[in-house]
Amino acid sequence: MPTGVQRDLAIYNELLAKRKHWEDPWSRVAEYIIGYKDGMATPGESSAVPDRSAIINSTAQLSLRVFKAGMMAGVSPPTRPWVRYAPMDTALLANRNVMDWCRQVNQKVATACEDAKLYSALPYVYGEWGSYGTSALGIFENVDHSFRIQRFEAGTYVFSCNDEGVVDIFQYMVAMRASDILRAYPESAPQTVHHVAKTNPVKPFKVLISISRDYENRGKFPVISRHIFVGEQATTSLGDLPFKNQQLLKESGFYSFPVMVPRWETTPQGDYGVDSPGMLCVSDAAMLQEEERKKYRGLDMLVNPPTVGSANINSTSEELVPGGHTTVLDLRDGGLRPVYEIRFDIAAIADDIRGVEQRIRNSFYVDIFLHLMELGRSARITAEEARMRDAESLLMLSPALDMITAELLTPMFDRILEIMLRSRELPPPPEELQDPDTAVAVTFQSPLVRALKAEGKDALLSLLEFSANLASLWPEVRYKADPYKMLDAFVAGENLPNEVLRSDKEAQKAHEVEVQQAQAVQRQQQMDEVAAQAATRAFDNSAHSV
């Protein structure tokens, strides 16, 4: 029966072999999209060093920058509230205690996210997600703060999904200094580290951290975490595992899976994301650099061509590069002239380069992220045309937004709520919310989400206008519409706080009270009219008798 350490090492070996197929395309993305000449990072080694010396045209890098900024501004804007916890039971929206508690939770979670520097980590996550199709972000409990954020660089981790497509194994290799190992694992650090730390405390050793769901319920935590001392051996090539001198440093657990792994798009049998913007346009980015080199070489040939001249010129070399000179014996006219005439169509190649650049920008949705600003500067189209174009553009982003919401944002804020409730940084929930983990749901109010929902709001307004026109011809149509549901849909589309509306029961009760008051006033008016008529008849009768 293999031990937990042996099992985790075997899993790591297997997952490294599966990930091997992705390393070549990822290396191309790292070189031509990110700008890392030496490729992506490797497990347990230092991060890849940016080297953009081979990049002549930086359209891909600038497009990635716009993509990250657009995702931050459109999905997770740091300058405005965009995360809201609310009860899943709509009947509780009118409960004052519940809504006050949700309001406090929203404020405290927003403050905790700022303290944990979440908004410094998200651009990096968005960048790797858009480039490699896969990224990873960890939310771990912390002593100083309620939680801490950990980013993972592409190439340093492996993971696996269960049959439902949910990540249930995540492993990553870290390089730790000998002194850091002694400080983090004072009781379980190997003797080798103790000896090395005396003479070279900064010498790095590799530690494998394995996180997996405990389907067998062997411990008190549903998620198991093991820190395994590996040693100094390289781990980038297969066959290095199992390691010598491996040793368990720490075993603990989590109440929920701590790492979110958003993918751009997945295949039925694959774990890693596919067809991300970076993977789609990496060939265009590589071709763009080659075209730029040829363009500048052609320009150099035009401006400073290789020449041929008389032999009496003091040179015996033969150079056919820009600026080169070759001597010949039979140049009858003397002097210098180009070796060959170059007909370089600079306009054609520049036009082709612009087409490649546009394909790269389209891959990263650059035009869509800048669309609102461009429409705001244009005075040639109407507001309705702007709305239609905006809606059509945003629909292209809808699948990606669904993936990032389902695999990153929702589980991330569910885990943050769980950690803060367990650490008692949040006020105790009211009695109506016996289980906040299931009674409260997180919703998002980012600009892109609101823009996507605006289509439903516009449809609702069109329905109201159409219903009003029909009611002018057929009055019975007004009984078909439900005004309460329409108002709820409008508030949801505008992402307004739910507490701005009363519950259906409260609204119905207020309506009944108003109807009763109107009926009472009407009855009183009728009684007053009857009394007035009776008094008038009595007066007329008395006058007639006189």
PDB file of C-alpha atoms in Angstrom, residues 84-96 99 102-103 106 441 443 445 453 487-503 506:
ATOM      1  CA  ARG A  84     -22.640  41.619  -3.726  1.00  0.00           C
ATOM      2  CA  TYR A  85     -23.792  38.879  -1.397  1.00  0.00           C
ATOM      3  CA  ALA A  86     -27.552  38.436  -1.177  1.00  0.00           C
ATOM      4  CA  PRO A  87     -29.901  35.695   0.091  1.00  0.00           C
ATOM      5  CA  MET A  88     -30.899  33.142  -2.506  1.00  0.00           C
ATOM      6  CA  ASP A  89     -34.407  33.109  -1.068  1.00  0.00           C
ATOM      7  CA  THR A  90     -36.014  36.191  -2.619  1.00  0.00           C
ATOM      8  CA  ALA A  91     -38.546  36.277   0.191  1.00  0.00           C
ATOM      9  CA  LEU A  92     -35.721  37.370   2.516  1.00  0.00           C
ATOM     10  CA  LEU A  93     -34.914  40.444   0.430  1.00  0.00           C
ATOM     11  CA  ALA A  94     -37.488  42.396   2.407  1.00  0.00           C
ATOM     12  CA  ASN A  95     -36.094  41.213   5.740  1.00  0.00           C
ATOM     13  CA  ARG A  96     -34.312  44.145   7.369  1.00  0.00           C
ATOM     14  CA  MET A  99     -30.223  42.830   4.292  1.00  0.00           C
ATOM     15  CA  CYS A 102     -25.496  41.320   3.781  1.00  0.00           C
ATOM     16  CA  ARG A 103     -24.578  45.002   3.589  1.00  0.00           C
ATOM     17  CA  ASN A 106     -20.222  43.309   1.347  1.00  0.00           C
ATOM     18  CA  ALA A 441     -25.164  33.685  -3.081  1.00  0.00           C
ATOM     19  CA  THR A 443     -23.589  38.135  -7.635  1.00  0.00           C
ATOM     20  CA  GLN A 445     -22.264  43.985 -10.920  1.00  0.00           C
ATOM     21  CA  LYS A 453     -27.934  42.356 -18.930  1.00  0.00           C
ATOM     22  CA  LEU A 487     -40.313  45.554 -11.933  1.00  0.00           C
ATOM     23  CA  ASP A 488     -38.223  42.758 -10.407  1.00  0.00           C
ATOM     24  CA  ALA A 489     -36.711  42.019 -13.830  1.00  0.00           C
ATOM     25  CA  PHE A 490     -35.903  45.693 -14.387  1.00  0.00           C
ATOM     26  CA  VAL A 491     -34.173  46.034 -10.997  1.00  0.00           C
ATOM     27  CA  ALA A 492     -32.190  42.853 -11.658  1.00  0.00           C
ATOM     28  CA  GLY A 493     -31.163  44.121 -15.090  1.00  0.00           C
ATOM     29  CA  GLU A 494     -29.965  47.396 -13.621  1.00  0.00           C
ATOM     30  CA  ASN A 495     -28.199  45.579 -10.736  1.00  0.00           C
ATOM     31  CA  LEU A 496     -29.929  47.821  -8.224  1.00  0.00           C
ATOM     32  CA  PRO A 497     -30.041  46.771  -4.559  1.00  0.00           C
ATOM     33  CA  ASN A 498     -32.927  44.400  -3.947  1.00  0.00           C
ATOM     34  CA  GLU A 499     -33.950  46.317  -0.863  1.00  0.00           C
ATOM     35  CA  VAL A 500     -35.234  49.188  -3.024  1.00  0.00           C
ATOM     36  CA  LEU A 501     -38.322  47.034  -3.633  1.00  0.00           C
ATOM     37  CA  ARG A 502     -40.864  45.659  -1.217  1.00  0.00           C
ATOM     38  CA  SER A 503     -41.710  41.996  -1.298  1.00  0.00           C
ATOM     39  CA  GLU A 506     -45.894  43.730   1.211  1.00  0.00           C
TER      40      GLU A 506
END
